[in-house]
Structures are given as structure tokens and as C-alpha cells.
Amino acid sequence: MSTVVLLSVTGLGLGALYFLVASGLSLIFGLMDVLNFAHGALLSIGAYATWWAASHSFGYPLALLFGTAVGTLASVALELGLIRPLYRRPREQVLATVGVGLAVPALLSAIWGADARTFPVPASLGGTFTLLGATVPVDRLVLIGAALVVLLALKAFLGRTRHGLVVRAGVEDRAMVTALGIDVRRAFTLVFAIGGAAAALAGGLAGLYFGSVDPTQGSSLLIFGFVVVVMGGLGSVSGAAVACVVVGLVQQFANYYSTAGLGDLSVVVLLAALLLVRPSGLTGRLA
Amino acid sequence: MTSSLLSVRGLKVVVGGRHILHGVDLDVAPVGVTALLGRNGAGKTTTVRGILGLVPRTGSVIYDGLETNGLTTHRIVQRGIGYVPEDRGIFASLTVAENLRLAERDPDPAYDLVHELFPELRQRARQAAGTLSGGQQQMVAIGRTLLNRSNRLVIADEPTKGLAPRVVTEVAVALERAAQAVPILLVEQNLALVRRLADHCAVLADGRTAHAGPAAELLADADKSRTLLGVGRRADTAPAPVAPAAPATGGDH
Ligand SMILES: Nc1ncnc2c1ncn2[C@@H]1O[C@H](COP(=O)(O)OP(=O)(O)OP(=O)(O)O)[C@@H](O)[C@H]1O
Ligand SMILES: [Mg+2]
């Protein structure tokens, strides 16, 4: 029983990271048809910025805020500097994001080395607590809590604000949004800011979860982010929320009850099976 | 018409290497309804999309004294244009109220007028627009343009296409009412409706302007309207006031 509890909480914690990556990916793809391969780089930027701040005695919450801010700025710069000029050339757009996705890890390892750097985990978050007889690390709760807050904030943004309305409409029909006199490119920058913030937050939290940061973390989390996005339905935040729970849990349980590594494989099998049954993902719609 | 609100000259559009418009000339009068006519595939929708900058085009489009070529669609529309696209352009996953709210540009949107003309929209405010009937969706599409009193031109692309006769009447009443306040460029195959609403008309054939002049004059000339519009019977004796033209499928983008 205690193993099941631990696996569940850990799976949910991992799922929380996937959600933070996937929600932005999903919004960006839904609105702009851009598959953002630089999303993992944004996560890494957030992770390193958080690690840097935390190692300079910022205190974890402040360091996390700093990392998120840096990732947000990087994401906005990416949209304005690379994506927007290539607006009518989707192939080049994707290539540009791939380029950034490769360049950033290279840059990070050039500056701080390719090896993992120990993440200064604060004592208050390094402990454990007992849940239904299982000893569970506290950081899992931080991850789950952060993802829930982001989920609720995103839903409020999409459901209750004018900008959110423009994003939801743009996911359906971008041209018609402009035909109503709305500058949809502003929404592009906005979803990049939101997606970048969530990814960078995931980076800072990943440092806490893994206890270290390294240049490849972003890319490996990005893969599961893509899986979650496809499973949840492109452009759907709620779909991503459901899918990340499924992926996180399946991965944890499969890794534990079979040989390690099979968890990742089972996620892929799950994705293939789902796509065969429901090609548009779990929901196929936004919000 | 020297004082046109909208003046199109030599409009050309190439889509995917195919020449669709070869030089459309069109003037929209600053009052009343100007009809844009032509057989299926003549290029009416493409002309409208070209005017709005939704497809790349060459030639001159002067709206309200300003050359719009090179402006983005949202900038053109912000100068006071309401657009009812051929496929209605409804956001299916948004509610009726959200569809309308998205179209608001005026600080004081004319919901009273919209709800007076289409009371159903008030009752269905919280319904997802994708679950509305075709007629109700058209009401949302037209309601969106009526919301902004600051609009100085409404462009409606076959607003009665595929609608039941009762709804056609409702839409016609709304257009008639709107035309009192704002000039309308109306693409329409329902000639009874054109007769009732339009003052001027332009006829397209194969991506060119084939005729322009008073609408009544064209419709009174049975031979001419037959050659230009391809109507099967004499247009001026068409009995059913609201019989919609054969629904055109495909080509809706
Ligand atoms: N995106 C496109 N790609 C290729 N051909 C197109 C495209 N859009 C329109 N066409 C072609 O251009 C021609 C004009 O189309 P358009 O939709 O403007 O005609 P229309 O007068 O509005 O016709 P309808 O009365 O059927 O609505 C048609 O032959 C159509 O097939
Ligand atoms: Mg058409």
C-alpha cells in the first residue's frame, strides 16, 4: 500500500512537470500552429536561472520567481525576434525553434559544463512526510501544488479575460479573429510569455525534484511534454491536465513493476493506442 | 460615382499559382446597398477577401479615401468594417455571448439593436455557437457587425445562403434595417432579395467585372441578367420572393 501511495504521489509530481511544459506547448501550437521545439530550452533557462539565484543565497521562492521571470523574457524575445519575422514561413519557423532548442543546451554546457550541477534544495523542502503509511518527499507536493495553481490561473485567464477569449477564438480560426479587427499577433506574444513562464517554472521545480540541473533536462522533459500535448488534444489545456496525470502515473508504475525504462516505452504505447482510438486526443477542444 | 466609400480598381488575386481575379473594378456607394453578383465561382468571395486583405492581392483598394493595400486585415477592419463571411465565421466552441463580445469594438455596443432584431440570441446567450442552427449562426454573424455603430461599411457574403425561408426573411429585415444606418456591400444570389435591397450592383464573371450599374435596371433586363447571372427563368417574374439559389458547396474557406 505504501509503495502504491509513493508511486502515485511521485507520478503526480512528475505529471505536474509535464503539465507545466505541455500547457504552453499546447496553447502555442493551438493558436499559432508552431511546434515549439525551443520549449525545452526555455525550461533549461528557467532551471539554470533558478539554480544560479538559489546558489547566490536568494532563497528558493525568490530564486524560482527569478528563474520564471528570466524564462518568460527569453520566451518573449524568442517570439518577437525569431517567430514573428518568419510568420508566413512555417517551415523556417519550426527550424528556428529546433535551432534554439539545440543552441541553448550547448550554450549552457559551455558556460557551466555538461555535468549536472547540484541544486541547493532548502531544508524545508528536502524533508519527507507520512501519507497513508508511506514516506513521501515534500517536493512532490510543491510540484503538484504549482501545477494546480497554474492550471487554475490558465483556466481563469482563458475563461474570464478578453485576452483569453481572443486566444480561444484564435485557436479555432485565426483569420476570422483578424477579420474582427483584432491584432492576433499580440495574442501570439502573450501565449509565448505564458508558455515560457510555465516552462521556466517547470525548470526551477525540476531542479528541486531531481536535486540537480543539467543541460539535457529540458529536452527529455520536452519529449513527454509533446506526448501529453498530443494525448490531450492540441490546443486543449484541460486535455493536457488529464493526460499529464495519466502519463506520470503510467510511467511510474510501469517503471517500478517492470524493468526500469519500460515505463517510458509504455507511455509511447499508450499514446499510440489512444491515437488509434481517438485521433484528436482526449478532448480535441480548448479550455 | 466619384464619392465612393470603397473603390476597387484592377484587383488581382493569385492563390496557389492560380489566377483567380484578373482585374475587378467595384464601387460601393456611401449609402444604401451595393450588390456584388455573379455565377458560382465568378470570384465574389475572393474579391471580398481581397478587399479585407485576407488573401494577398495587387491593385488598388481605396476605402474611405485611404489606400488599404499593404495594411493588415485587422487595421483595415478597425477603420470601421463589419464582415459576414460566406462560411459565417462563427467560433463553434465559444458561446453566443462570447462570439458577440469578441466582436465588440465600440465602447457602447448596440446590444439593444441586435437583440431586437434577433431575440433568439439573447435566449441562447450561453449556448455554444457550434450547436446553433445555420440560421441562428447567421444571426450571430450579422449581429456581430451590427454591434459596432462605428462601422461605416458592412460586407456580407451570401448571408442567406442555405437558410430556411423564414430565416431568410428575418435576415433580410435585419439587413434592410442595417442599411438605413450603414452602407452594405452585399454578395447575394437571391435576386428577389437583391431587388428588394440593392440600389447599385456590379456583376463579376471569370474574375473580372462584367457589368456595373443600377440594380433595378439589370434585373429588369431579362436577357442581360440571364447572360450575366445565368438565372434559369426571367428574373423579373421570379415568384418566390425568398427562394434561395441552389446551395453552393465547396469553395468555402
Ligand atoms: N484558395 C483557393 N485555392 C484555389 N482556388 C480557389 C481558392 N479560392 C477560390 N478559388 C477558386 O476561385 C474561383 C472563384 O472563387 P470564389 O469563391 O471567389 O467564387 P464565388 O463567386 O464566391 O463563388 P460562389 O458563388 O460559389 O460562392 C473558383 O473557381 C474557386 O474554385
Ligand atoms: Mg462565394
mmCIF file of C-alpha atoms in Angstrom, chain B residues 48-224:
data_model
loop_
_atom_site.group_PDB
_atom_site.id
_atom_site.type_symbol
_atom_site.label_atom_id
_atom_site.label_comp_id
_atom_site.label_asym_id
_atom_site.label_seq_id
_atom_site.Cartn_x
_atom_site.Cartn_y
_atom_site.Cartn_z
ATOM 1 C CA VAL B 48 -14.308 40.385 -50.640
ATOM 2 C CA ARG B 49 -11.349 38.581 -49.111
ATOM 3 C CA GLY B 50 -9.018 40.663 -51.239
ATOM 4 C CA ILE B 51 -10.640 43.887 -50.060
ATOM 5 C CA LEU B 52 -10.113 42.797 -46.457
ATOM 6 C CA GLY B 53 -6.533 41.715 -47.030
ATOM 7 C CA LEU B 54 -7.331 38.097 -46.189
ATOM 8 C CA VAL B 55 -5.644 36.982 -49.412
ATOM 9 C CA PRO B 56 -2.561 38.577 -50.990
ATOM 10 C CA ARG B 57 -3.658 40.899 -53.761
ATOM 11 C CA THR B 58 -2.497 43.591 -56.132
ATOM 12 C CA GLY B 59 -4.384 46.544 -57.491
ATOM 13 C CA SER B 60 -5.919 49.425 -55.652
ATOM 14 C CA VAL B 61 -8.477 49.285 -52.840
ATOM 15 C CA ILE B 62 -9.334 52.732 -51.566
ATOM 16 C CA TYR B 63 -11.570 52.725 -48.550
ATOM 17 C CA ASP B 64 -12.737 55.990 -47.107
ATOM 18 C CA GLY B 65 -10.047 57.869 -49.001
ATOM 19 C CA LEU B 66 -7.204 55.627 -47.882
ATOM 20 C CA GLU B 67 -5.299 53.078 -49.934
ATOM 21 C CA THR B 68 -5.560 49.860 -47.931
ATOM 22 C CA ASN B 69 -3.110 47.846 -49.972
ATOM 23 C CA GLY B 70 -0.315 46.764 -47.660
ATOM 24 C CA LEU B 71 -2.358 47.156 -44.492
ATOM 25 C CA THR B 72 -3.025 44.090 -42.389
ATOM 26 C CA THR B 73 -6.573 42.802 -42.106
ATOM 27 C CA HIS B 74 -7.120 43.980 -38.562
ATOM 28 C CA ARG B 75 -6.009 47.509 -39.458
ATOM 29 C CA ILE B 76 -8.401 47.627 -42.421
ATOM 30 C CA VAL B 77 -11.283 46.318 -40.335
ATOM 31 C CA GLN B 78 -10.523 48.728 -37.494
ATOM 32 C CA ARG B 79 -11.326 51.545 -39.886
ATOM 33 C CA GLY B 80 -14.959 50.563 -39.467
ATOM 34 C CA ILE B 81 -15.826 47.455 -41.428
ATOM 35 C CA GLY B 82 -18.172 44.691 -40.369
ATOM 36 C CA TYR B 83 -17.743 41.387 -42.186
ATOM 37 C CA VAL B 84 -20.152 38.490 -42.551
ATOM 38 C CA PRO B 85 -18.101 35.777 -44.245
ATOM 39 C CA GLU B 86 -19.549 33.169 -46.557
ATOM 40 C CA ASP B 87 -18.971 30.365 -44.059
ATOM 41 C CA ARG B 88 -20.304 32.637 -41.277
ATOM 42 C CA GLY B 89 -17.005 32.572 -39.380
ATOM 43 C CA ILE B 90 -18.593 31.550 -36.092
ATOM 44 C CA PHE B 91 -16.383 30.303 -33.268
ATOM 45 C CA ALA B 92 -18.043 26.999 -32.524
ATOM 46 C CA SER B 93 -16.606 26.374 -29.073
ATOM 47 C CA LEU B 94 -17.416 29.866 -27.811
ATOM 48 C CA THR B 95 -20.846 30.764 -26.546
ATOM 49 C CA VAL B 96 -23.141 33.117 -28.423
ATOM 50 C CA ALA B 97 -22.375 35.845 -25.900
ATOM 51 C CA GLU B 98 -18.627 35.282 -26.296
ATOM 52 C CA ASN B 99 -18.874 35.402 -30.077
ATOM 53 C CA LEU B 100 -20.593 38.757 -29.810
ATOM 54 C CA ARG B 101 -18.260 40.071 -27.113
ATOM 55 C CA LEU B 102 -15.245 39.234 -29.238
ATOM 56 C CA ALA B 103 -16.590 41.471 -31.994
ATOM 57 C CA GLU B 104 -17.094 44.489 -29.729
ATOM 58 C CA ARG B 105 -15.068 47.489 -30.825
ATOM 59 C CA ASP B 106 -17.340 50.315 -29.725
ATOM 60 C CA PRO B 107 -17.244 51.382 -26.089
ATOM 61 C CA ASP B 108 -21.046 51.122 -26.085
ATOM 62 C CA PRO B 109 -22.019 48.131 -28.257
ATOM 63 C CA ALA B 110 -25.555 48.120 -29.698
ATOM 64 C CA TYR B 111 -26.857 45.006 -27.953
ATOM 65 C CA ASP B 112 -30.337 46.530 -27.859
ATOM 66 C CA LEU B 113 -30.485 46.574 -31.657
ATOM 67 C CA VAL B 114 -29.043 43.065 -32.025
ATOM 68 C CA HIS B 115 -31.466 41.591 -29.501
ATOM 69 C CA GLU B 116 -34.388 43.452 -31.010
ATOM 70 C CA LEU B 117 -33.668 42.012 -34.458
ATOM 71 C CA PHE B 118 -32.659 38.574 -33.203
ATOM 72 C CA PRO B 119 -34.364 37.903 -29.852
ATOM 73 C CA GLU B 120 -33.206 34.278 -30.027
ATOM 74 C CA LEU B 121 -29.641 35.361 -29.467
ATOM 75 C CA ARG B 122 -30.499 36.704 -26.049
ATOM 76 C CA GLN B 123 -32.157 33.438 -25.015
ATOM 77 C CA ARG B 124 -29.261 31.414 -26.327
ATOM 78 C CA ALA B 125 -26.503 33.654 -24.990
ATOM 79 C CA ARG B 126 -24.842 30.839 -23.038
ATOM 80 C CA GLN B 127 -25.189 28.175 -25.705
ATOM 81 C CA ALA B 128 -22.088 27.064 -27.611
ATOM 82 C CA ALA B 129 -22.324 28.653 -31.048
ATOM 83 C CA GLY B 130 -21.375 25.377 -32.697
ATOM 84 C CA THR B 131 -24.653 23.857 -31.518
ATOM 85 C CA LEU B 132 -26.791 26.577 -33.131
ATOM 86 C CA SER B 133 -28.752 26.003 -36.325
ATOM 87 C CA GLY B 134 -27.381 27.514 -39.504
ATOM 88 C CA GLY B 135 -29.878 30.334 -39.328
ATOM 89 C CA GLN B 136 -29.029 31.132 -35.738
ATOM 90 C CA GLN B 137 -25.342 31.140 -36.590
ATOM 91 C CA GLN B 138 -26.028 33.607 -39.362
ATOM 92 C CA MET B 139 -27.816 35.792 -36.825
ATOM 93 C CA VAL B 140 -24.679 35.761 -34.686
ATOM 94 C CA ALA B 141 -22.573 36.636 -37.733
ATOM 95 C CA ILE B 142 -24.805 39.558 -38.672
ATOM 96 C CA GLY B 143 -25.268 40.578 -35.046
ATOM 97 C CA ARG B 144 -21.503 40.931 -34.733
ATOM 98 C CA THR B 145 -21.456 43.592 -37.426
ATOM 99 C CA LEU B 146 -24.460 45.484 -36.030
ATOM 100 C CA LEU B 147 -22.862 45.661 -32.592
ATOM 101 C CA ASN B 148 -20.481 48.412 -33.643
ATOM 102 C CA ARG B 149 -22.279 51.612 -34.526
ATOM 103 C CA SER B 150 -18.926 52.989 -35.609
ATOM 104 C CA ASN B 151 -18.905 50.621 -38.599
ATOM 105 C CA ARG B 152 -19.097 52.581 -41.805
ATOM 106 C CA LEU B 153 -19.305 49.605 -44.121
ATOM 107 C CA VAL B 154 -20.766 46.138 -43.793
ATOM 108 C CA ILE B 155 -19.656 43.420 -46.185
ATOM 109 C CA ALA B 156 -21.979 40.424 -46.224
ATOM 110 C CA ASP B 157 -21.078 37.390 -48.339
ATOM 111 C CA GLU B 158 -24.223 35.452 -49.218
ATOM 112 C CA PRO B 159 -25.873 35.905 -45.823
ATOM 113 C CA THR B 160 -28.997 33.993 -46.875
ATOM 114 C CA LYS B 161 -27.246 31.006 -48.417
ATOM 115 C CA GLY B 162 -28.726 27.717 -47.301
ATOM 116 C CA LEU B 163 -31.237 29.251 -44.905
ATOM 117 C CA ALA B 164 -34.900 28.342 -44.479
ATOM 118 C CA PRO B 165 -37.348 30.868 -45.986
ATOM 119 C CA ARG B 166 -38.460 32.157 -42.616
ATOM 120 C CA VAL B 167 -34.870 32.864 -41.606
ATOM 121 C CA VAL B 168 -34.135 34.457 -44.973
ATOM 122 C CA THR B 169 -36.926 36.921 -44.234
ATOM 123 C CA GLU B 170 -35.513 37.608 -40.794
ATOM 124 C CA VAL B 171 -32.047 38.191 -42.199
ATOM 125 C CA ALA B 172 -33.466 40.408 -44.945
ATOM 126 C CA VAL B 173 -35.262 42.550 -42.385
ATOM 127 C CA ALA B 174 -32.058 42.893 -40.397
ATOM 128 C CA LEU B 175 -30.067 43.879 -43.479
ATOM 129 C CA GLU B 176 -32.741 46.361 -44.503
ATOM 130 C CA ARG B 177 -32.656 47.879 -41.059
ATOM 131 C CA ALA B 178 -28.863 47.948 -41.002
ATOM 132 C CA ALA B 179 -28.779 49.588 -44.440
ATOM 133 C CA GLN B 180 -30.541 52.627 -43.011
ATOM 134 C CA ALA B 181 -27.534 53.282 -40.815
ATOM 135 C CA VAL B 182 -24.585 51.863 -42.719
ATOM 136 C CA PRO B 183 -23.789 51.148 -46.379
ATOM 137 C CA ILE B 184 -23.643 47.458 -47.262
ATOM 138 C CA LEU B 185 -21.733 45.529 -49.871
ATOM 139 C CA LEU B 186 -23.946 42.519 -50.362
ATOM 140 C CA VAL B 187 -22.901 39.373 -52.188
ATOM 141 C CA GLU B 188 -26.143 37.620 -52.949
ATOM 142 C CA GLN B 189 -27.576 35.053 -55.341
ATOM 143 C CA ASN B 190 -31.138 35.530 -54.183
ATOM 144 C CA LEU B 191 -32.308 38.006 -56.788
ATOM 145 C CA ALA B 192 -35.584 38.733 -55.044
ATOM 146 C CA LEU B 193 -33.547 39.954 -52.108
ATOM 147 C CA VAL B 194 -31.244 41.942 -54.376
ATOM 148 C CA ARG B 195 -34.273 43.584 -55.949
ATOM 149 C CA ARG B 196 -35.656 44.465 -52.550
ATOM 150 C CA LEU B 197 -32.458 45.833 -51.013
ATOM 151 C CA ALA B 198 -29.912 46.875 -53.592
ATOM 152 C CA ASP B 199 -29.543 50.241 -55.269
ATOM 153 C CA HIS B 200 -26.430 49.530 -57.287
ATOM 154 C CA CYS B 201 -24.809 46.368 -58.451
ATOM 155 C CA ALA B 202 -21.664 45.019 -60.000
ATOM 156 C CA VAL B 203 -21.511 41.680 -61.757
ATOM 157 C CA LEU B 204 -18.402 39.519 -61.871
ATOM 158 C CA ALA B 205 -17.656 36.893 -64.486
ATOM 159 C CA ASP B 206 -14.474 34.818 -64.551
ATOM 160 C CA GLY B 207 -12.654 37.066 -62.135
ATOM 161 C CA ARG B 208 -13.491 40.329 -63.918
ATOM 162 C CA THR B 209 -16.127 42.983 -63.597
ATOM 163 C CA ALA B 210 -18.569 42.323 -66.407
ATOM 164 C CA HIS B 211 -21.184 44.919 -65.566
ATOM 165 C CA ALA B 212 -21.916 47.749 -63.139
ATOM 166 C CA GLY B 213 -24.938 49.973 -62.763
ATOM 167 C CA PRO B 214 -28.283 50.409 -61.039
ATOM 168 C CA ALA B 215 -29.563 47.092 -59.711
ATOM 169 C CA ALA B 216 -33.150 47.632 -60.850
ATOM 170 C CA GLU B 217 -32.024 48.256 -64.405
ATOM 171 C CA LEU B 218 -30.138 44.976 -64.632
ATOM 172 C CA LEU B 219 -32.903 42.953 -63.047
ATOM 173 C CA ALA B 220 -35.467 44.475 -65.384
ATOM 174 C CA ASP B 221 -33.457 43.370 -68.399
ATOM 175 C CA ALA B 222 -34.215 39.674 -68.629
ATOM 176 C CA ASP B 223 -31.721 38.914 -71.383
ATOM 177 C CA LYS B 224 -28.905 40.717 -69.714
#
